[in-house]
XYZ file of C-alpha atoms in Angstrom:
661
model
C 118.902 109.860 109.488
C 117.887 110.636 105.853
C 116.283 107.713 105.227
C 114.152 108.622 108.262
C 113.449 111.539 107.408
C 111.967 110.734 104.410
C 109.770 108.091 105.640
C 108.493 110.769 107.967
C 108.013 113.800 105.514
C 106.210 110.847 103.388
C 103.751 110.264 106.238
C 102.657 113.134 106.500
C 102.372 114.497 103.445
C 100.077 111.694 102.352
C 98.801 110.296 105.533
C 96.740 112.977 107.321
C 95.199 114.262 104.240
C 94.596 110.674 102.550
C 92.381 109.731 105.697
C 90.269 113.375 105.113
C 89.873 113.569 101.776
C 88.506 109.718 101.805
C 86.269 110.675 104.796
C 84.436 113.438 102.127
C 84.252 110.536 99.326
C 87.148 111.209 97.323
C 88.432 108.018 95.650
C 91.872 106.886 96.483
C 94.035 108.626 93.517
C 92.718 111.669 93.817
C 92.880 111.434 97.855
C 96.131 110.331 97.479
C 97.233 113.543 95.379
C 95.502 115.817 97.538
C 96.527 114.730 100.485
C 100.001 116.999 100.729
C 98.293 120.336 100.146
C 95.373 118.816 103.238
C 98.407 118.504 105.564
C 99.880 121.747 104.279
C 96.724 123.061 105.540
C 96.356 121.334 108.368
C 99.831 121.954 109.787
C 98.974 125.662 108.927
C 96.342 124.985 111.194
C 98.428 123.175 114.294
C 100.830 126.290 114.123
C 98.557 128.914 114.670
C 97.311 127.167 117.305
C 100.281 126.163 118.589
C 101.806 130.052 118.574
C 98.064 131.291 120.326
C 98.516 128.653 123.104
C 102.253 128.965 123.762
C 103.108 125.274 122.780
C 106.421 124.796 121.168
C 106.052 124.454 117.353
C 108.247 120.654 117.158
C 108.338 117.806 115.943
C 106.196 116.011 118.744
C 103.355 118.657 118.528
C 103.038 118.625 114.914
C 102.664 114.948 114.457
C 100.822 114.841 117.240
C 98.278 116.791 116.426
C 98.124 115.685 112.710
C 97.251 112.306 114.818
C 94.392 114.061 116.876
C 92.791 115.332 113.217
C 93.634 112.331 110.978
C 91.274 110.492 113.912
C 89.101 113.030 114.271
C 88.413 112.802 110.003
C 88.085 108.671 110.764
C 83.824 108.827 111.569
C 83.921 111.618 107.796
C 82.672 108.555 105.982
C 79.851 107.860 107.707
C 78.764 111.276 107.437
C 79.607 111.926 103.922
C 77.779 108.673 103.075
C 74.777 108.494 104.642
C 71.342 108.050 103.047
C 74.092 107.011 99.933
C 74.746 103.558 98.578
C 78.375 103.244 97.771
C 79.755 102.704 94.504
C 82.635 100.573 93.239
C 85.499 101.193 94.566
C 88.681 101.486 91.857
C 91.184 99.197 92.672
C 94.810 99.908 92.359
C 95.639 99.729 89.064
C 98.975 98.379 88.673
C 100.221 100.117 85.044
C 99.777 103.251 86.543
C 102.079 102.058 89.796
C 104.494 101.071 87.453
C 104.267 104.614 85.186
C 104.319 106.666 88.958
C 107.234 104.414 89.624
C 109.261 105.265 86.917
C 108.431 108.615 86.937
C 110.011 108.701 90.467
C 113.008 106.877 89.403
C 113.807 109.806 86.436
C 113.110 112.602 88.400
C 114.583 111.483 91.524
C 117.574 110.080 89.620
C 118.365 113.364 87.914
C 117.632 115.396 91.207
C 120.089 113.089 92.942
C 122.723 113.228 89.986
C 122.768 117.011 90.061
C 122.593 117.549 93.846
C 125.350 114.526 94.656
C 124.312 115.316 98.449
C 120.913 114.666 99.973
C 122.920 116.567 102.494
C 124.370 119.492 100.092
C 123.218 123.134 100.342
C 121.714 124.964 97.911
C 123.653 128.056 96.553
C 121.318 129.356 93.653
C 118.951 132.417 93.981
C 117.287 132.737 97.632
C 118.747 129.498 98.916
C 120.594 130.551 102.134
C 117.475 132.713 103.345
C 115.458 129.530 103.172
C 117.408 127.572 104.912
C 118.358 130.062 107.712
C 114.400 130.775 107.957
C 114.031 127.227 108.866
C 116.313 127.528 111.242
C 115.172 129.927 112.842
C 111.148 128.115 112.893
C 113.354 124.842 114.322
C 115.379 126.622 117.176
C 112.553 129.032 117.856
C 110.086 126.898 118.341
C 107.428 129.207 116.592
C 105.784 128.873 113.004
C 103.026 131.410 112.811
C 102.876 132.990 109.462
C 103.045 136.419 110.810
C 106.503 137.040 112.857
C 108.208 133.680 113.029
C 110.928 135.028 110.475
C 111.134 138.286 112.671
C 114.819 137.419 112.965
C 114.919 137.642 109.028
C 113.532 141.491 108.896
C 115.842 142.846 111.905
C 113.529 141.773 114.337
C 110.372 143.328 112.366
C 107.117 141.515 112.343
C 105.951 140.906 108.774
C 103.506 138.002 107.076
C 106.019 135.527 104.988
C 104.504 131.863 104.479
C 106.233 129.852 106.532
C 104.536 126.820 105.681
C 107.590 124.887 103.706
C 109.873 125.986 106.608
C 107.476 124.637 109.298
C 107.691 121.400 107.562
C 111.286 121.259 106.968
C 111.876 122.817 111.062
C 109.572 119.201 112.340
C 111.551 116.490 109.993
C 114.270 114.532 111.518
C 117.935 115.217 109.888
C 120.235 118.541 109.329
C 118.211 121.566 107.818
C 120.126 120.877 104.529
C 118.923 117.756 104.287
C 115.101 118.465 105.149
C 114.998 121.121 102.874
C 116.752 118.658 100.081
C 114.139 116.343 101.160
C 111.313 117.969 100.106
C 112.290 118.862 96.897
C 113.366 115.268 96.196
C 109.822 114.501 96.947
C 108.106 116.993 95.485
C 109.531 117.007 92.343
C 109.393 112.516 92.099
C 106.574 111.732 93.982
C 103.848 114.688 94.382
C 104.270 116.654 91.339
C 103.921 112.884 89.300
C 101.042 111.880 91.192
C 98.657 115.150 90.810
C 99.913 114.636 87.355
C 98.329 111.204 87.289
C 95.696 112.068 88.875
C 93.918 115.233 87.246
C 94.994 112.684 83.830
C 92.683 109.976 85.536
C 89.922 112.694 85.903
C 89.965 113.907 82.435
C 90.664 110.499 81.094
C 89.103 107.949 82.910
C 90.247 104.250 82.183
C 86.959 102.418 80.986
C 88.488 98.804 80.771
C 91.345 99.555 82.704
C 93.614 97.967 79.648
C 96.976 99.597 79.067
C 95.539 100.984 75.288
C 92.680 102.397 77.407
C 94.674 103.868 79.984
C 97.385 105.004 77.460
C 96.481 108.816 77.773
C 97.069 108.476 81.859
C 100.356 106.495 81.695
C 102.043 108.070 79.243
C 101.020 111.611 80.346
C 102.300 110.493 84.029
C 105.947 110.070 82.446
C 105.257 112.937 80.443
C 105.114 114.994 83.375
C 108.257 114.477 84.157
C 109.088 116.692 81.376
C 108.454 119.711 82.572
C 110.869 122.318 82.855
C 109.209 124.523 86.092
C 109.054 122.557 88.717
C 113.150 121.693 88.758
C 113.886 124.957 88.524
C 111.381 126.577 91.198
C 112.708 123.667 93.218
C 116.251 124.526 92.781
C 115.789 128.321 93.603
C 112.446 129.096 94.924
C 111.904 126.864 97.225
C 108.154 127.983 98.952
C 107.079 128.753 95.301
C 108.172 125.768 94.375
C 106.751 123.493 96.591
C 103.375 125.291 95.502
C 104.190 124.674 92.401
C 104.392 120.991 92.720
C 101.177 120.596 95.077
C 98.963 122.574 91.528
C 97.778 119.218 90.237
C 96.559 117.457 92.499
C 94.771 120.096 94.114
C 93.305 120.988 90.760
C 92.289 117.795 89.755
C 89.796 117.642 93.167
C 88.480 121.107 91.644
C 88.019 119.147 88.325
C 86.041 116.330 90.014
C 84.567 118.324 92.635
C 81.862 119.616 89.345
C 78.535 117.609 88.752
C 80.109 115.923 85.731
C 79.091 112.440 83.652
C 78.547 109.158 84.435
C 81.807 107.975 83.097
C 83.272 110.573 85.212
C 82.148 109.144 88.671
C 84.881 106.771 88.900
C 87.651 109.467 89.469
C 85.473 111.920 91.418
C 83.935 112.263 94.683
C 80.921 109.876 96.103
C 79.588 113.269 97.726
C 78.625 115.526 95.632
C 79.279 118.513 99.018
C 81.820 116.390 100.235
C 84.107 116.744 96.475
C 83.316 120.544 96.799
C 84.741 120.817 100.344
C 87.451 118.824 99.286
C 88.562 121.084 96.540
C 88.008 124.055 98.560
C 90.672 122.514 101.362
C 92.483 121.947 99.050
C 92.773 124.978 97.773
C 93.013 127.257 100.534
C 96.008 124.602 101.886
C 97.795 125.647 98.423
C 97.478 129.217 98.829
C 98.401 128.854 102.774
C 102.268 126.960 100.872
C 102.434 130.470 99.219
C 100.137 132.919 97.887
C 100.884 133.372 94.896
C 99.175 130.258 94.434
C 95.714 132.122 94.835
C 97.044 133.270 91.248
C 97.738 130.538 89.868
C 94.527 128.714 90.998
C 92.855 131.912 89.137
C 94.638 130.327 85.685
C 93.829 127.231 86.080
C 91.470 126.266 88.393
C 88.748 129.198 87.284
C 88.766 127.516 83.830
C 87.390 124.660 84.966
C 84.711 125.879 86.930
C 83.835 128.533 84.112
C 83.206 125.824 81.740
C 81.912 123.520 83.991
C 79.161 126.428 85.146
C 77.944 127.584 81.683
C 75.120 124.530 80.928
C 74.224 125.521 84.992
C 74.369 129.511 84.364
C 72.166 129.305 81.497
C 69.285 126.542 82.832
C 69.583 129.248 85.911
C 69.146 132.275 84.106
C 66.120 131.408 82.138
C 64.382 129.231 84.723
C 62.206 132.054 86.422
C 62.748 135.587 87.224
C 64.443 135.361 90.400
C 66.720 132.787 89.309
C 68.653 135.821 87.132
C 69.304 137.372 90.514
C 70.949 134.198 92.301
C 73.232 134.526 89.493
C 73.703 137.905 89.440
C 74.113 137.970 93.160
C 76.070 135.293 93.053
C 78.870 137.382 90.610
C 78.320 140.182 93.067
C 79.579 138.060 95.953
C 82.234 137.128 93.875
C 83.462 140.228 92.777
C 82.871 141.794 96.392
C 85.456 138.993 97.658
C 88.145 139.573 95.328
C 87.988 143.273 96.086
C 88.213 142.314 100.102
C 91.095 140.002 99.457
C 92.947 142.902 97.270
C 91.967 145.633 100.605
C 93.524 143.236 103.532
C 96.878 142.326 101.408
C 96.977 145.513 99.502
C 100.833 145.995 101.473
C 101.734 143.117 99.789
C 99.808 143.690 96.025
C 101.000 147.076 96.037
C 104.885 145.866 96.512
C 104.209 143.319 93.390
C 102.895 145.940 91.428
C 105.349 148.204 91.370
C 108.038 144.959 90.699
C 110.062 145.527 87.609
C 112.484 143.738 85.321
C 114.415 144.252 82.998
C 112.434 144.022 79.081
C 113.330 141.253 76.570
C 111.886 140.365 73.088
C 108.546 139.414 72.883
C 108.385 137.114 70.346
C 111.499 135.229 71.895
C 109.066 134.061 74.495
C 106.897 131.793 72.214
C 109.996 130.301 70.823
C 111.012 129.563 74.624
C 106.994 128.445 75.661
C 107.329 126.344 72.415
C 110.313 124.409 73.564
C 109.457 124.416 77.257
C 112.773 126.755 78.330
C 114.195 126.930 81.832
C 113.229 130.887 81.179
C 116.353 131.788 83.651
C 119.192 133.154 81.244
C 121.644 132.210 83.448
C 120.510 128.412 82.964
C 121.180 127.729 79.230
C 119.285 125.361 77.072
C 119.811 124.526 73.939
C 117.979 122.038 71.510
C 114.407 121.045 70.810
C 113.321 120.865 74.363
C 109.511 120.038 74.790
C 108.754 121.082 71.276
C 107.294 117.795 69.421
C 105.281 117.443 73.115
C 103.872 121.296 72.393
C 103.004 120.561 68.686
C 100.861 117.238 70.458
C 99.738 119.906 72.448
C 98.777 121.989 69.465
C 97.137 119.653 67.803
C 95.502 118.539 71.141
C 93.606 122.684 71.031
C 92.035 121.547 67.536
C 90.557 117.713 68.497
C 89.504 120.186 72.414
C 87.221 122.799 70.446
C 86.094 120.152 68.077
C 84.838 117.587 70.565
C 83.773 119.960 73.300
C 86.324 118.551 75.557
C 88.856 119.760 78.102
C 88.078 123.585 76.600
C 89.337 124.667 80.076
C 92.546 123.752 79.381
C 92.506 125.265 76.310
C 91.916 128.903 77.728
C 94.742 128.469 80.338
C 96.824 127.953 78.124
C 96.095 131.014 76.113
C 95.487 132.672 79.796
C 99.481 131.578 80.480
C 100.873 132.340 77.335
C 99.411 135.991 77.933
C 101.146 136.379 80.638
C 104.281 134.966 79.509
C 104.274 137.526 76.718
C 103.077 140.344 79.764
C 106.085 139.854 81.484
C 108.714 140.954 78.641
C 106.594 143.395 77.459
C 107.901 146.218 79.512
C 106.389 149.176 77.694
C 102.449 147.413 77.541
C 100.002 147.926 79.909
C 99.381 144.187 80.021
C 102.844 144.490 81.887
C 100.609 144.596 85.196
C 98.971 140.908 84.661
C 102.690 139.553 84.978
C 103.320 141.520 88.474
C 101.675 138.695 90.683
C 104.347 136.541 90.038
C 107.027 138.777 89.784
C 107.052 139.687 86.391
C 109.510 136.562 85.994
C 108.799 133.612 83.255
C 109.718 130.854 85.422
C 106.994 131.498 87.947
C 104.296 131.277 85.206
C 105.837 128.972 83.485
C 104.024 125.986 84.820
C 100.360 127.274 84.281
C 101.452 126.506 80.488
C 103.204 123.238 81.372
C 99.812 121.782 82.916
C 97.414 122.715 79.819
C 100.170 121.748 77.102
C 100.281 118.045 79.285
C 96.490 117.573 79.159
C 96.411 119.052 75.512
C 98.733 116.763 74.300
C 96.882 113.730 76.130
C 94.107 114.711 74.295
C 95.769 114.423 71.105
C 96.850 110.899 71.808
C 93.585 109.886 73.176
C 92.527 111.455 70.000
C 95.033 109.256 67.710
C 93.784 105.716 70.038
C 90.634 106.496 69.054
C 91.353 107.008 65.275
C 93.415 103.574 65.025
C 90.331 101.963 66.812
C 87.242 103.145 64.638
C 90.075 102.433 61.744
C 90.282 98.698 62.690
C 86.773 98.230 62.970
C 85.575 99.966 59.843
C 88.439 98.373 57.610
C 89.592 94.967 56.389
C 93.135 93.582 55.984
C 93.689 93.791 52.541
C 93.674 97.016 50.035
C 93.604 100.432 50.512
C 92.408 99.656 54.015
C 95.428 97.785 55.424
C 97.308 101.562 54.809
C 94.983 103.291 56.358
C 95.545 100.914 59.535
C 99.145 100.963 58.924
C 98.925 104.881 58.559
C 96.143 105.322 61.924
C 98.886 102.847 63.307
C 101.906 105.297 62.891
C 99.978 108.329 64.308
C 99.146 106.222 67.243
C 102.476 105.178 67.789
C 104.056 108.843 67.551
C 101.853 110.027 69.734
C 102.834 107.368 72.747
C 106.359 107.704 71.670
C 106.604 111.455 71.851
C 105.517 111.944 75.314
C 107.513 109.459 76.863
C 110.823 110.439 74.626
C 110.067 113.410 75.612
C 110.661 112.745 79.531
C 113.667 110.998 78.350
C 115.593 113.774 76.773
C 114.889 116.084 79.584
C 116.387 113.728 81.948
C 119.679 115.635 81.195
C 118.667 119.226 81.519
C 117.290 118.658 84.864
C 120.163 117.350 86.846
C 122.210 120.065 85.123
C 119.517 122.543 86.696
C 120.025 121.068 89.265
C 123.760 120.408 89.601
C 124.036 124.815 88.485
C 122.005 125.226 92.281
C 123.940 123.076 94.034
C 127.876 122.244 92.692
C 129.847 125.224 93.306
C 132.293 123.914 90.071
C 129.953 124.169 87.861
C 127.375 126.952 89.226
C 125.586 129.148 87.060
C 124.910 131.554 89.915
C 127.627 132.928 92.010
C 128.327 131.078 94.926
C 129.162 131.721 98.553
C 130.851 128.288 99.845
C 133.682 127.289 97.699
C 134.724 123.724 97.588
C 135.829 122.225 101.009
C 134.445 125.289 102.539
C 131.488 124.308 104.453
C 133.832 121.421 106.288
C 135.604 124.315 108.152
C 132.741 125.932 108.859
C 131.369 122.909 110.178
C 135.149 122.340 111.837
C 135.635 125.739 113.457
C 131.640 126.038 114.751
C 133.060 122.914 117.185
C 135.318 125.470 118.979
C 133.204 128.283 119.750
C 131.332 128.497 122.724
C 127.773 127.735 123.566
C 125.893 130.768 122.728
C 128.735 132.320 120.313
C 128.055 134.468 117.431
C 129.591 135.321 114.593
C 130.096 138.588 112.622
C 130.756 138.931 108.627
C 129.720 139.944 105.755
C 127.514 137.348 104.752
C 127.959 136.836 100.904
C 131.786 134.814 101.776
C 129.949 131.998 103.037
C 129.474 132.860 106.552
C 125.616 133.177 106.485
C 125.744 129.715 106.508
C 127.028 129.058 109.687
C 123.616 129.549 111.116
C 121.613 126.539 108.896
C 124.764 124.176 109.055
C 126.224 124.459 112.130
C 123.504 125.484 114.642
C 125.930 128.955 115.509
C 124.191 132.635 114.830
C 125.555 135.018 113.162
C 124.601 138.855 112.319
C 123.505 138.685 108.840
C 122.117 135.662 108.575
C 119.993 137.251 104.949
C 122.403 138.517 102.477
C 120.099 142.135 102.071
C 121.031 145.100 103.814
C 120.111 145.315 107.190
C 118.560 149.046 108.996
C 118.505 147.568 112.730
C 120.937 150.276 114.494
C 123.904 148.018 115.424
C 124.123 145.680 112.888
C 123.742 149.109 110.596
C 126.829 151.147 112.617
C 129.271 147.928 113.182
C 129.065 147.306 109.493
C 129.621 150.904 108.221
C 132.096 151.863 111.063
C 134.559 148.199 111.813
C 137.787 149.768 110.011
C 137.342 152.292 113.606
C 136.897 149.003 116.176
C 140.196 150.704 117.664
C 139.418 154.287 117.927
C 135.400 154.415 118.305
C 134.135 152.664 120.999
C 130.845 152.470 119.525
C 131.889 149.781 117.554
C 132.630 147.517 120.746
C 129.699 148.293 122.509
C 127.305 147.518 119.625
C 128.785 144.608 118.748
C 128.687 143.615 122.760
C 125.216 144.188 122.320
C 125.133 142.040 119.544
C 126.383 139.303 121.233
C 129.046 139.487 118.613
C 132.896 138.518 119.672
C 134.038 135.856 116.741
C 134.522 137.301 112.882
C 134.756 135.206 109.959
C 136.936 136.127 107.003
C 137.283 134.650 103.603
C 140.798 135.409 101.557
C 139.938 134.222 98.406
C 136.368 135.872 96.933
C 136.538 133.926 93.712
C 135.791 130.949 95.854
C 138.011 128.957 94.462
C 137.863 130.117 90.746
C 134.692 128.582 90.349
C 132.786 129.722 86.435
C 130.514 131.713 88.109
C 132.511 133.501 90.706
C 131.883 134.644 93.988
C 128.987 136.434 95.325
C 129.520 139.861 95.877
C 128.628 141.966 98.811
C 124.885 142.945 98.342
C 125.627 146.587 100.037
C 128.202 148.495 100.751
C 130.086 147.732 104.028
C 133.893 147.573 105.866
C 133.738 144.501 107.387
C 136.380 142.617 105.087
C 138.574 145.223 106.051
C 138.702 144.305 109.697
C 142.217 145.198 111.346
C 143.991 142.182 111.536
C 145.585 143.625 115.081
C 142.156 143.501 116.593
C 141.973 139.896 116.078
C 143.292 137.044 117.432
C 143.312 133.784 115.165
C 140.584 130.625 116.360
C 141.171 128.418 113.546
C 142.021 128.449 109.900
C 142.425 126.532 106.102
C 144.596 129.391 104.980
C 141.533 130.788 103.206
C 138.916 130.915 105.391
C 139.494 131.746 109.543
C 137.952 132.688 111.961
C 139.301 135.591 114.460
C 138.183 136.588 118.409
C 137.286 140.424 118.596
C 140.152 141.037 121.049
C 140.010 144.403 120.337
C 137.085 144.781 122.710
C 138.766 143.102 125.762
C 137.001 139.907 125.021
C 138.842 136.758 125.417
C 136.109 134.227 124.244
């Protein structure tokens, strides 16, 4: 089943978007890397249509809708290329395919070793919340962003980015398997493919020799050294998914602009088609997670700014009216930003009020140098990716001197500013980091991408220097030593990215293990070893439609996503709904207060789950504690009848209310 789900997921991510982007004239590599973002946009549009028309959100409707959109995109290429002579199409390059395969192997192996089982349930951070949310999307057959997750908000209607949940919901297999497959393919396929596309756009391979293509090949492998995608995909799935899509979208933005002739091999054969492709992919990325709009502002805006400077200079002095056009465009951009802030002010005001404990600013620079995980719970010792970062620093000098990839320098500087702002709580700059919840690990991807580009800029310069030395010097005397030194520098520049990827793989294994394996987890766990098996076996003893009451952090919240048995508290946060609130506060009075049974009756909760060992088997990080005060763990045993137990965990029927099943 997992293999079938993986093939379905790959088809969803790559086929519809690839067909559309090819129809817009985008070349193969960029089309393939940008396809997942287009798929997200198409799935979002279909979710809205299904909600408005009353169609259920199922695998059949989603795949059928994608098939219709794909067929509709087939004639696009004829319209896009009308009046244009198609240029030469670069064929698949075997060395790049090998590099992508190795990258997938490195990242995929790290994830599988860390998780141990494709059906494992993630316990880090908000894992149970997102698993249950995806289960509600699958069960309620609705993926509309406004209201689809109402059960997770006590019946209240809120906006929430459900692109990740809606994708998980339509895959075959269990909810944990589907969620893990999205994480696995995001890390092993989508992220390295996007980085390869970006690097190929910035470092075009003219003669298609391995030496000429080394910045792309080594950079593709080095992309697997990035820490942030692994951290995000084992803590914050929806945001992590948007991070995996980011390089592919950025590649479309880079290639959408008018560029010198040697860039055309990695761009779009249609100027308007390339611009439209970039805009659609950006919309899909923002649909996946709203914070991606800020990520695009940090990475995409420098690309557009550097690319448009010459055009602005030309327009500014052309005619008196052209200055008005430039000023009008700037004013329109400002108005667009203001309008967006007005529409989403509720979300923005919540972000602006968010705060975390402060940290030492100087440590941020060391963490950035090492590409640290930037989460205090996760240990990360050693040099990390420091050598790759040093290469990027050399790349900054090269970029400024050669006037290439200057957007990456600006983007890296902005990312560092945000990292500093996230921990400098006493500074007015602190507000700049609020769109990322002032969390360093969320900002880190914005540094890793330009660092990769700048490191490969240094690599290309080293190879160019080696080529120049070979052409200008002879094989004897001092010239020979210059050749040796140049060759050694080039060799180091090639080895460092590849070695960094290999060195960081064990850390990635541990990051995944910390989120999935309770025996080594650094996060407080809810499912002890063997507890999941009890949840699944006990659920089989319940009648259809049964609902379980329990304090959610004792593991009971997983009943819904693992077994399809509904629970009163699917979220760890405090529930403000009156019946749930009353039951949680007065559970111990069930035999003396008839309102407790009345509230349970309205909720339909006839069963209670108890966990006698809140240390969850004495795991290193201990068991998760209750997030709010309640009396559910002190439920009087005399009001219950045992249904199943394994000695530590038990499921009970609440008989005090007169229920027999």
